[in-house]
């Protein structure tokens, strides 16, 4: 059996066929670096990491490009609202350039903590202004643009299959765009010269005037530069389907006159208990560091995400994270129990695992196969070798696990905390947990007392 992936474009699961045998060009939409990524955003990057690892498992050579949006993204995806970077700069009384550097680093640190493999190429929008201008020039020559109110727009009425990714139903859309310069509701900005914001710091000279690119353009220009005018897979969260990815397709296919990307893949949202999506503008904006402060390691969050298919909404709750934490803890204990050298990967279980994750990244089933191996009649050495092999896809850090010696000071604090809990002195118990954390250890509660792990 080959690799099967759900393609948003066809609305079906398809057998994956690369353009060039044995190779895959993969583009994943990266963050707008005006704030920390929230754990919903990070669900997207975990899904894309699993996809990449499954492609590698299926012996494809993967060329992965991820962008960093540091210019042009307004608070609404369809050219309305404030400039996100300016908003971040104002909030923190820094320049947009400082904001970009700070949050790019914070994002990359988060990915590292989540065991997410680095892309082959990080592509920053502000490093590719020339390529974006060239693309507008091509669109201009082909008659897909118009200028109004100082901005250059893409004319969606010129493309016969505009909106095919999202099956946009034009009948049910509002006829009049909020931006009065637009000829059609779905038209979008390729180049802003009339900045709505006097303090716009990021501006470049161009044939269309001093200004900056619209958000969608960077992904088309940079993906094409590094992966070519026709490549294999493009990913993002489902919110990108109706606007961002629809517009990327429109401008790229208009410019190149042919199909741009073969497979479009999208993850569902991380949602909160009332069914709302986690968003940076909401009150419940959780970052990886907040989870860490609550005592959940980044890999607990990764395990939590792997437990649900990327195509289903995932409901966040602390209780669910506690169970993922317990499962991961149990997994680590079992791995340490059977850790050995010289084992062989079981063909039977490897095939089961590969079949599961190659069926549209069915990680819940992949995890189930992993747990089945522990209970199987394989010897411990072979169990260890087999599960370690699965971890190339799961990325739960099983290879480097080692038993840690707990310092006496940490044990002393842990005992004091146990006593505080028995006395129902929760505030002292919390303070002691913090002191233990400060020494680099996480403490959890068990039936018989406590459990200590290195953070
Ligand atoms: P942004 O930085 O807003 O461009 O978002 C980065 C990625 O996170 C995009 O692929 C979004 O589609 C995705 N995303 C945003 N919110 C959520 C959420 N609540 N759950 C899962 N993915 C999300
Ligand atoms: Zn993009």
Short mmCIF file of C-alpha atoms and ligand atoms in Angstrom, two decimals:
data_model
loop_
_atom_site.label_atom_id
_atom_site.label_comp_id
_atom_site.label_asym_id
_atom_site.label_seq_id
_atom_site.Cartn_x
_atom_site.Cartn_y
_atom_site.Cartn_z
CA UNK A 1 0.00 0.00 0.00
CA UNK A 2 1.27 3.50 -0.75
CA UNK A 3 0.79 6.73 1.08
CA UNK A 4 -2.76 8.07 1.21
CA UNK A 5 -3.45 11.75 1.87
CA UNK A 6 -6.65 13.77 2.03
CA UNK A 7 -6.55 16.48 -0.60
CA UNK A 8 -8.72 19.53 0.12
CA UNK A 9 -8.70 20.30 -3.60
CA UNK A 10 -10.50 17.08 -4.59
CA UNK A 11 -12.27 16.63 -1.25
CA UNK A 12 -11.04 13.02 -1.24
CA UNK A 13 -8.33 10.75 0.08
CA UNK A 14 -5.87 10.09 -2.74
CA UNK A 15 -2.85 7.86 -3.26
CA UNK A 16 0.07 10.27 -3.12
CA UNK A 17 2.02 10.53 -6.38
CA UNK A 18 5.01 12.90 -6.40
CA UNK A 19 5.85 15.01 -9.44
CA UNK A 20 9.44 13.72 -9.43
CA UNK A 21 9.89 10.08 -8.40
CA UNK A 22 11.13 9.77 -4.81
CA UNK A 23 11.05 13.52 -4.12
CA UNK A 24 8.56 15.86 -2.49
CA UNK A 25 8.35 19.64 -2.50
CA UNK A 26 6.51 20.75 0.65
CA UNK A 27 5.48 24.30 1.55
CA UNK A 28 3.93 25.08 4.91
CA UNK A 29 2.53 28.52 5.77
CA UNK A 30 4.44 29.85 8.75
CA UNK A 31 3.57 32.37 11.45
CA UNK A 32 3.02 36.11 11.37
CA UNK A 33 5.66 37.11 13.89
CA UNK A 34 3.85 39.82 15.85
CA UNK A 35 3.12 37.69 18.91
CA UNK A 36 3.87 34.29 20.42
CA UNK A 37 2.33 31.35 18.58
CA UNK A 38 -0.61 29.95 20.56
CA UNK A 39 -1.00 26.23 21.05
CA UNK A 40 -3.67 26.16 18.30
CA UNK A 41 -1.10 27.47 15.82
CA UNK A 42 1.33 24.89 17.15
CA UNK A 43 -1.17 22.13 16.39
CA UNK A 44 -0.74 23.12 12.74
CA UNK A 45 3.02 22.78 12.89
CA UNK A 46 2.82 19.43 14.71
CA UNK A 47 0.51 18.13 11.97
CA UNK A 48 2.93 19.32 9.28
CA UNK A 49 5.86 17.76 11.13
CA UNK A 50 4.06 14.42 11.24
CA UNK A 51 3.32 14.73 7.53
CA UNK A 52 6.99 15.37 6.80
CA UNK A 53 8.11 12.46 8.99
CA UNK A 54 5.58 10.14 7.31
CA UNK A 55 6.89 11.22 3.90
CA UNK A 56 10.41 10.40 5.10
CA UNK A 57 9.17 7.04 6.44
CA UNK A 58 7.82 6.36 2.95
CA UNK A 59 11.33 6.99 1.67
CA UNK A 60 10.72 10.31 -0.04
CA UNK A 61 13.40 12.94 -0.09
CA UNK A 62 11.59 16.02 1.24
CA UNK A 63 12.41 19.63 0.45
CA UNK A 64 10.49 21.65 3.01
CA UNK A 65 10.08 25.43 2.90
CA UNK A 66 8.38 27.47 5.63
CA UNK A 67 7.78 31.20 5.47
CA UNK A 68 7.99 33.81 8.17
CA UNK A 69 5.44 36.59 7.62
CA UNK A 70 7.03 39.81 8.81
CA UNK A 71 5.13 42.25 6.61
CA UNK A 72 1.74 42.83 5.03
CA UNK A 73 -0.66 40.73 7.12
CA UNK A 74 -3.64 42.73 8.32
CA UNK A 75 -5.82 41.61 11.22
CA UNK A 76 -8.41 40.33 8.78
CA UNK A 77 -7.16 37.90 6.14
CA UNK A 78 -9.04 39.86 3.47
CA UNK A 79 -7.14 43.16 3.57
CA UNK A 80 -9.19 44.80 6.31
CA UNK A 81 -8.18 46.02 9.74
CA UNK A 82 -4.85 46.88 11.26
CA UNK A 83 -1.38 45.79 10.24
CA UNK A 84 -0.51 42.91 12.61
CA UNK A 85 3.18 43.78 12.84
CA UNK A 86 2.43 47.42 13.67
CA UNK A 87 -0.06 46.29 16.28
CA UNK A 88 2.64 44.16 17.91
CA UNK A 89 5.21 46.97 17.74
CA UNK A 90 2.83 49.46 19.32
CA UNK A 91 1.89 47.03 22.08
CA UNK A 92 5.53 46.54 23.02
CA UNK A 93 6.88 49.98 22.15
CA UNK A 94 9.45 48.47 19.78
CA UNK A 95 10.08 48.74 16.06
CA UNK A 96 8.41 46.26 13.73
CA UNK A 97 11.86 44.91 12.89
CA UNK A 98 12.61 44.22 16.56
CA UNK A 99 9.22 42.55 16.97
CA UNK A 100 9.92 40.33 13.96
CA UNK A 101 13.32 39.18 15.25
CA UNK A 102 12.02 38.53 18.76
CA UNK A 103 8.94 36.48 17.78
CA UNK A 104 10.73 34.56 15.02
CA UNK A 105 13.20 33.32 17.62
CA UNK A 106 10.38 32.56 20.10
CA UNK A 107 8.57 30.56 17.39
CA UNK A 108 11.67 28.59 16.46
CA UNK A 109 12.30 27.83 20.15
CA UNK A 110 8.75 26.47 20.44
CA UNK A 111 9.26 24.21 17.43
CA UNK A 112 12.47 22.85 18.93
CA UNK A 113 10.76 22.08 22.24
CA UNK A 114 8.04 20.20 20.34
CA UNK A 115 10.62 18.09 18.48
CA UNK A 116 9.52 19.60 15.18
CA UNK A 117 12.10 19.12 12.43
CA UNK A 118 13.43 22.33 10.93
CA UNK A 119 12.48 23.14 7.34
CA UNK A 120 15.23 23.00 4.74
CA UNK A 121 14.57 26.66 4.08
CA UNK A 122 13.20 29.42 6.26
CA UNK A 123 11.89 32.12 3.91
CA UNK A 124 11.26 35.58 5.30
CA UNK A 125 8.79 37.80 3.43
CA UNK A 126 10.95 40.91 3.80
CA UNK A 127 13.90 39.08 2.21
CA UNK A 128 11.83 38.42 -0.92
CA UNK A 129 10.37 41.77 -1.92
CA UNK A 130 12.08 41.62 -5.32
CA UNK A 131 10.47 38.27 -6.13
CA UNK A 132 7.06 39.57 -5.05
CA UNK A 133 7.38 42.65 -7.24
CA UNK A 134 8.38 40.46 -10.23
CA UNK A 135 5.27 38.36 -9.72
CA UNK A 136 3.03 41.43 -9.76
CA UNK A 137 4.76 42.53 -12.98
CA UNK A 138 3.88 39.19 -14.61
CA UNK A 139 0.25 39.44 -13.44
CA UNK A 140 0.11 43.01 -14.65
CA UNK A 141 1.37 42.02 -18.12
CA UNK A 142 -1.22 39.24 -18.31
CA UNK A 143 -4.03 41.64 -17.42
CA UNK A 144 -4.95 40.28 -13.98
CA UNK A 145 -4.40 43.50 -12.03
CA UNK A 146 -5.88 46.96 -11.65
CA UNK A 147 -4.93 49.97 -9.58
CA UNK A 148 -7.42 51.76 -7.36
CA UNK A 149 -7.01 54.15 -4.47
CA UNK A 150 -3.23 53.78 -4.78
CA UNK A 151 -3.19 49.98 -4.31
CA UNK A 152 -2.63 47.24 -6.88
CA UNK A 153 -5.40 44.62 -6.81
CA UNK A 154 -5.80 41.13 -8.25
CA UNK A 155 -8.96 40.98 -10.37
CA UNK A 156 -10.61 37.68 -9.42
CA UNK A 157 -13.23 38.01 -12.17
CA UNK A 158 -10.48 37.37 -14.76
CA UNK A 159 -9.84 33.84 -13.51
CA UNK A 160 -12.49 31.33 -14.48
CA UNK A 161 -11.99 28.87 -11.61
CA UNK A 162 -11.34 31.36 -8.77
CA UNK A 163 -12.39 29.82 -5.44
CA UNK A 164 -12.11 26.16 -6.52
CA UNK A 165 -10.23 25.13 -3.34
CA UNK A 166 -12.96 26.34 -1.04
CA UNK A 167 -15.87 25.63 -3.42
CA UNK A 168 -16.75 29.27 -2.92
CA UNK A 169 -20.38 29.84 -3.62
CA UNK A 170 -20.53 33.28 -5.17
CA UNK A 171 -24.30 33.45 -4.96
CA UNK A 172 -24.22 33.46 -1.17
CA UNK A 173 -21.43 36.02 -0.84
CA UNK A 174 -22.02 39.69 -0.24
CA UNK A 175 -21.92 41.58 -3.55
CA UNK A 176 -20.21 44.65 -2.20
CA UNK A 177 -16.72 44.58 -0.75
CA UNK A 178 -15.93 46.61 2.37
CA UNK A 179 -12.98 48.12 0.54
CA UNK A 180 -14.65 50.47 -1.98
CA UNK A 181 -11.63 50.27 -4.30
CA UNK A 182 -12.33 46.61 -5.06
CA UNK A 183 -14.19 45.81 -8.28
CA UNK A 184 -15.27 42.40 -6.97
CA UNK A 185 -15.77 41.28 -3.40
CA UNK A 186 -12.99 38.68 -3.49
CA UNK A 187 -10.35 40.84 -5.17
CA UNK A 188 -7.28 41.24 -3.01
CA UNK A 189 -4.35 43.57 -2.64
CA UNK A 190 -1.05 42.65 -4.27
CA UNK A 191 0.71 45.90 -3.36
CA UNK A 192 -0.26 48.64 -0.92
CA UNK A 193 1.01 52.12 -1.65
CA UNK A 194 -1.64 54.00 0.22
CA UNK A 195 -0.83 52.73 3.64
CA UNK A 196 -3.73 53.18 5.98
CA UNK A 197 -1.16 53.65 8.71
CA UNK A 198 0.94 56.77 8.82
CA UNK A 199 3.57 55.08 10.91
CA UNK A 200 4.12 52.16 8.50
CA UNK A 201 7.86 51.53 8.79
CA UNK A 202 8.25 48.75 6.24
CA UNK A 203 8.17 50.26 2.76
CA UNK A 204 9.99 49.50 -0.45
CA UNK A 205 10.32 51.28 -3.75
CA UNK A 206 8.55 49.55 -6.62
CA UNK A 207 7.20 50.22 -10.13
CA UNK A 208 3.80 50.72 -8.46
CA UNK A 209 5.05 53.27 -5.94
CA UNK A 210 6.58 53.18 -2.49
CA UNK A 211 4.75 50.57 -0.46
CA UNK A 212 4.59 46.96 0.68
CA UNK A 213 3.17 43.65 -0.54
CA UNK A 214 -0.22 42.16 0.31
CA UNK A 215 0.00 39.13 2.57
CA UNK A 216 -0.93 36.34 0.12
CA UNK A 217 1.76 37.25 -2.38
CA UNK A 218 4.78 36.21 -0.30
CA UNK A 219 3.81 32.53 -0.18
CA UNK A 220 3.33 32.31 -3.95
CA UNK A 221 6.59 34.10 -4.68
CA UNK A 222 8.72 32.23 -2.17
CA UNK A 223 7.24 28.76 -2.70
CA UNK A 224 7.84 29.18 -6.42
CA UNK A 225 11.37 30.44 -5.95
CA UNK A 226 12.41 27.42 -3.86
CA UNK A 227 10.08 24.65 -5.08
CA UNK A 228 9.27 25.63 -8.66
CA UNK A 229 6.15 26.57 -10.61
CA UNK A 230 4.58 23.19 -9.93
CA UNK A 231 5.16 21.36 -6.67
CA UNK A 232 3.64 18.64 -4.53
CA UNK A 233 2.13 19.66 -1.18
CA UNK A 234 1.03 22.91 0.45
CA UNK A 235 -0.35 23.01 4.01
CA UNK A 236 -1.91 25.21 6.66
CA UNK A 237 -4.88 25.39 9.00
CA UNK A 238 -8.47 25.23 7.66
CA UNK A 239 -8.91 28.98 8.07
CA UNK A 240 -6.50 29.40 5.16
CA UNK A 241 -8.81 27.61 2.71
CA UNK A 242 -11.30 30.35 1.74
CA UNK A 243 -8.97 33.36 1.55
CA UNK A 244 -5.21 32.90 1.87
CA UNK A 245 -4.77 29.64 -0.04
CA UNK A 246 -7.54 30.50 -2.48
CA UNK A 247 -5.70 33.71 -3.32
CA UNK A 248 -2.32 32.02 -3.48
CA UNK A 249 -3.74 29.62 -6.06
CA UNK A 250 -5.40 32.43 -8.00
CA UNK A 251 -2.31 34.59 -8.39
CA UNK A 252 0.08 31.68 -9.01
CA UNK A 253 -2.07 29.92 -11.60
CA UNK A 254 -2.82 33.25 -13.28
CA UNK A 255 0.91 34.04 -13.43
CA UNK A 256 2.11 30.60 -14.59
CA UNK A 257 -0.93 29.57 -16.65
CA UNK A 258 -1.06 26.06 -15.18
CA UNK A 259 -1.81 24.03 -12.05
CA UNK A 260 0.45 25.18 -9.22
CA UNK A 261 0.18 22.62 -6.37
CA UNK A 262 -1.09 19.03 -6.51
CA UNK A 263 -2.09 18.38 -2.88
CA UNK A 264 -3.54 20.88 -0.42
CA UNK A 265 -3.71 19.70 3.19
CA UNK A 266 -5.34 21.46 6.13
CA UNK A 267 -5.60 20.79 9.84
CA UNK A 268 -8.73 21.40 11.88
CA UNK A 269 -8.70 23.76 14.83
CA UNK A 270 -7.78 23.40 18.43
CA UNK A 271 -10.99 24.50 20.11
CA UNK A 272 -12.03 25.61 23.56
CA UNK A 273 -14.88 24.16 25.57
CA UNK A 274 -17.55 26.38 24.04
CA UNK A 275 -16.49 25.24 20.59
CA UNK A 276 -14.65 28.48 19.76
CA UNK A 277 -11.31 28.31 18.02
CA UNK A 278 -8.27 29.35 19.98
CA UNK A 279 -7.22 32.71 18.54
CA UNK A 280 -4.66 35.37 19.36
CA UNK A 281 -7.40 37.95 19.81
CA UNK A 282 -9.33 35.79 22.31
CA UNK A 283 -9.07 35.73 26.11
CA UNK A 284 -7.97 32.13 26.22
CA UNK A 285 -4.74 32.53 24.32
CA UNK A 286 -2.46 29.80 25.60
CA UNK A 287 1.20 29.58 24.66
CA UNK A 288 3.59 26.69 25.11
CA UNK A 289 5.26 28.55 27.99
CA UNK A 290 1.91 28.90 29.77
CA UNK A 291 1.45 25.14 29.45
CA UNK A 292 4.94 24.65 30.86
CA UNK A 293 4.07 26.92 33.80
CA UNK A 294 1.02 24.74 34.40
CA UNK A 295 3.39 21.76 34.58
CA UNK A 296 2.82 20.26 31.11
CA UNK A 297 5.95 19.64 29.09
CA UNK A 298 5.87 20.48 25.36
CA UNK A 299 6.00 16.78 24.51
CA UNK A 300 2.84 16.22 26.54
CA UNK A 301 1.15 18.67 24.18
CA UNK A 302 2.62 16.83 21.19
CA UNK A 303 1.30 13.51 22.54
CA UNK A 304 -2.11 15.15 23.10
CA UNK A 305 -2.21 16.29 19.44
CA UNK A 306 -1.15 12.87 18.14
CA UNK A 307 -4.14 11.31 19.90
CA UNK A 308 -6.61 12.90 17.44
CA UNK A 309 -6.59 12.93 13.64
CA UNK A 310 -5.43 16.27 12.27
CA UNK A 311 -8.73 16.44 10.34
CA UNK A 312 -10.87 16.49 13.49
CA UNK A 313 -11.31 19.45 15.82
CA UNK A 314 -9.39 18.95 19.04
CA UNK A 315 -10.92 20.16 22.29
CA UNK A 316 -8.46 21.66 24.76
CA UNK A 317 -8.86 20.90 28.45
CA UNK A 318 -6.44 20.58 31.33
CA UNK A 319 -7.96 17.20 32.21
CA UNK A 320 -7.12 15.93 28.72
CA UNK A 321 -3.56 17.21 29.07
CA UNK A 322 -3.26 15.49 32.44
CA UNK A 323 -4.21 12.16 30.80
CA UNK A 324 -1.75 12.76 27.96
CA UNK A 325 0.90 13.56 30.58
CA UNK A 326 0.14 10.31 32.39
CA UNK A 327 0.29 8.32 29.16
CA UNK A 328 3.62 9.88 28.18
CA UNK A 329 5.02 9.27 31.64
CA UNK A 330 3.96 5.61 31.42
CA UNK A 331 5.53 5.39 27.97
CA UNK A 332 8.82 6.82 29.22
CA UNK A 333 8.84 4.42 32.20
CA UNK A 334 8.22 1.44 29.98
CA UNK A 335 10.90 2.52 27.54
CA UNK A 336 13.42 2.86 30.37
CA UNK A 337 12.44 -0.60 31.61
CA UNK A 338 13.15 -2.27 28.26
CA UNK A 339 16.00 -0.05 27.07
CA UNK A 340 18.64 -2.30 25.50
CA UNK A 341 20.83 -2.72 22.44
CA UNK A 342 20.92 -5.29 19.66
CA UNK A 343 17.16 -5.72 19.13
CA UNK A 344 15.50 -6.11 15.74
CA UNK A 345 12.58 -4.08 14.40
CA UNK A 346 9.53 -6.34 14.15
CA UNK A 347 8.43 -6.51 10.52
CA UNK A 348 4.85 -7.28 11.52
CA UNK A 349 4.44 -4.29 13.82
CA UNK A 350 6.47 -1.98 11.62
CA UNK A 351 4.11 -2.78 8.72
CA UNK A 352 1.08 -2.21 10.95
CA UNK A 353 2.45 1.12 12.14
CA UNK A 354 3.48 2.29 8.69
CA UNK A 355 0.08 1.32 7.26
CA UNK A 356 -1.67 3.27 10.02
CA UNK A 357 0.28 6.49 9.69
CA UNK A 358 0.35 6.25 5.89
CA UNK A 359 -3.44 6.27 5.89
CA UNK A 360 -3.81 10.04 5.98
CA UNK A 361 -1.54 10.33 9.05
CA UNK A 362 -3.64 8.20 11.37
CA UNK A 363 -1.55 8.91 14.47
CA UNK A 364 -4.21 7.69 16.97
CA UNK A 365 -3.93 4.27 15.33
CA UNK A 366 -0.13 4.59 15.20
CA UNK A 367 -0.09 5.17 18.98
CA UNK A 368 -2.40 2.18 19.47
CA UNK A 369 0.03 -0.04 17.53
CA UNK A 370 2.86 1.27 19.71
CA UNK A 371 1.02 0.32 22.91
CA UNK A 372 0.20 -3.07 21.39
CA UNK A 373 3.94 -3.74 20.97
CA UNK A 374 4.49 -3.37 24.73
CA UNK A 375 1.88 -6.08 25.35
CA UNK A 376 3.11 -8.35 22.55
CA UNK A 377 5.17 -11.52 22.86
CA UNK A 378 8.26 -9.86 21.35
CA UNK A 379 11.32 -9.90 23.61
CA UNK A 380 12.24 -6.62 25.30
CA UNK A 381 15.15 -5.89 22.95
CA UNK A 382 12.95 -6.22 19.87
CA UNK A 383 10.16 -4.19 21.51
CA UNK A 384 12.63 -1.42 22.20
CA UNK A 385 14.07 -1.42 18.67
CA UNK A 386 10.56 -1.45 17.15
CA UNK A 387 9.14 1.37 19.25
CA UNK A 388 12.23 3.49 18.78
CA UNK A 389 11.69 3.11 15.07
CA UNK A 390 8.10 4.37 15.38
CA UNK A 391 9.45 7.41 17.18
CA UNK A 392 10.98 8.69 13.94
CA UNK A 393 7.37 9.58 13.11
CA UNK A 394 5.91 10.21 16.58
CA UNK A 395 8.81 12.42 17.70
CA UNK A 396 8.27 11.79 21.43
CA UNK A 397 11.98 11.93 22.29
CA UNK A 398 12.27 8.24 23.19
CA UNK A 399 15.81 7.73 21.95
CA UNK A 400 17.66 9.97 24.36
CA UNK A 401 15.70 8.91 27.47
CA UNK A 402 17.78 8.08 30.49
CA UNK A 403 17.15 7.51 34.17
CA UNK A 404 17.92 10.67 36.08
CA UNK A 405 19.38 10.78 39.56
CA UNK A 406 17.15 13.02 41.68
CA UNK A 407 19.12 15.52 43.82
CA UNK A 408 18.56 15.29 47.59
CA UNK A 409 17.28 18.87 47.75
CA UNK A 410 14.53 18.07 45.24
CA UNK A 411 13.50 14.95 47.16
CA UNK A 412 13.32 17.00 50.38
CA UNK A 413 11.02 19.60 48.76
CA UNK A 414 8.90 16.84 47.22
CA UNK A 415 8.39 15.28 50.66
CA UNK A 416 7.44 18.65 52.15
CA UNK A 417 4.96 19.12 49.31
CA UNK A 418 3.44 15.69 49.95
CA UNK A 419 2.94 16.67 53.57
CA UNK A 420 1.37 20.01 52.55
CA UNK A 421 -1.05 18.13 50.30
CA UNK A 422 -1.97 15.73 53.09
CA UNK A 423 -2.69 18.79 55.26
CA UNK A 424 -4.74 20.23 52.34
CA UNK A 425 -2.47 23.29 52.29
CA UNK A 426 -2.82 23.84 48.54
CA UNK A 427 -1.10 27.20 48.41
CA UNK A 428 2.05 25.81 50.11
CA UNK A 429 1.88 22.82 47.80
CA UNK A 430 1.85 25.16 44.78
CA UNK A 431 4.75 27.20 46.13
CA UNK A 432 6.77 24.04 46.66
CA UNK A 433 5.96 22.88 43.13
CA UNK A 434 7.41 26.17 41.87
CA UNK A 435 10.57 25.72 43.97
CA UNK A 436 10.97 22.22 42.56
CA UNK A 437 10.48 23.59 39.04
CA UNK A 438 13.11 26.24 39.66
CA UNK A 439 15.55 23.38 40.32
CA UNK A 440 14.63 21.88 36.93
CA UNK A 441 12.17 19.18 38.02
CA UNK A 442 8.48 18.56 37.42
CA UNK A 443 6.43 16.98 40.14
CA UNK A 444 3.25 15.00 39.53
CA UNK A 445 0.88 13.29 41.94
CA UNK A 446 0.44 9.54 41.97
CA UNK A 447 -1.70 7.17 44.02
CA UNK A 448 1.15 6.47 46.41
CA UNK A 449 2.78 9.88 46.57
CA UNK A 450 4.59 11.78 43.88
CA UNK A 451 6.57 11.37 40.74
CA UNK A 452 9.55 13.54 39.76
CA UNK A 453 10.79 14.19 36.22
CA UNK A 454 13.42 16.43 34.74
CA UNK A 455 11.73 19.40 32.98
P1 LIG B 1 -1.07 32.60 11.76
O1 LIG B 1 0.17 32.90 12.54
O2 LIG B 1 -2.27 33.31 12.24
O3 LIG B 1 -0.86 32.74 10.26
O4 LIG B 1 -1.39 31.04 12.00
C1 LIG B 1 -0.42 30.03 11.89
C2 LIG B 1 -1.09 28.69 11.59
O5 LIG B 1 -1.96 28.29 12.66
C3 LIG B 1 -1.96 28.72 10.34
O6 LIG B 1 -1.73 27.53 9.59
C4 LIG B 1 -3.38 28.74 10.90
O7 LIG B 1 -4.28 28.17 9.99
C5 LIG B 1 -3.23 27.88 12.13
N1 LIG B 1 -4.23 28.10 13.20
C6 LIG B 1 -4.72 29.28 13.65
N2 LIG B 1 -5.57 29.08 14.69
C7 LIG B 1 -5.62 27.75 14.91
C8 LIG B 1 -6.30 26.90 15.86
N3 LIG B 1 -7.09 27.38 16.81
N4 LIG B 1 -6.10 25.56 15.79
C9 LIG B 1 -5.27 25.03 14.85
N5 LIG B 1 -4.60 25.76 13.93
C10 LIG B 1 -4.75 27.11 13.96
ZN1 LIG B 2 0.83 31.20 3.12
#
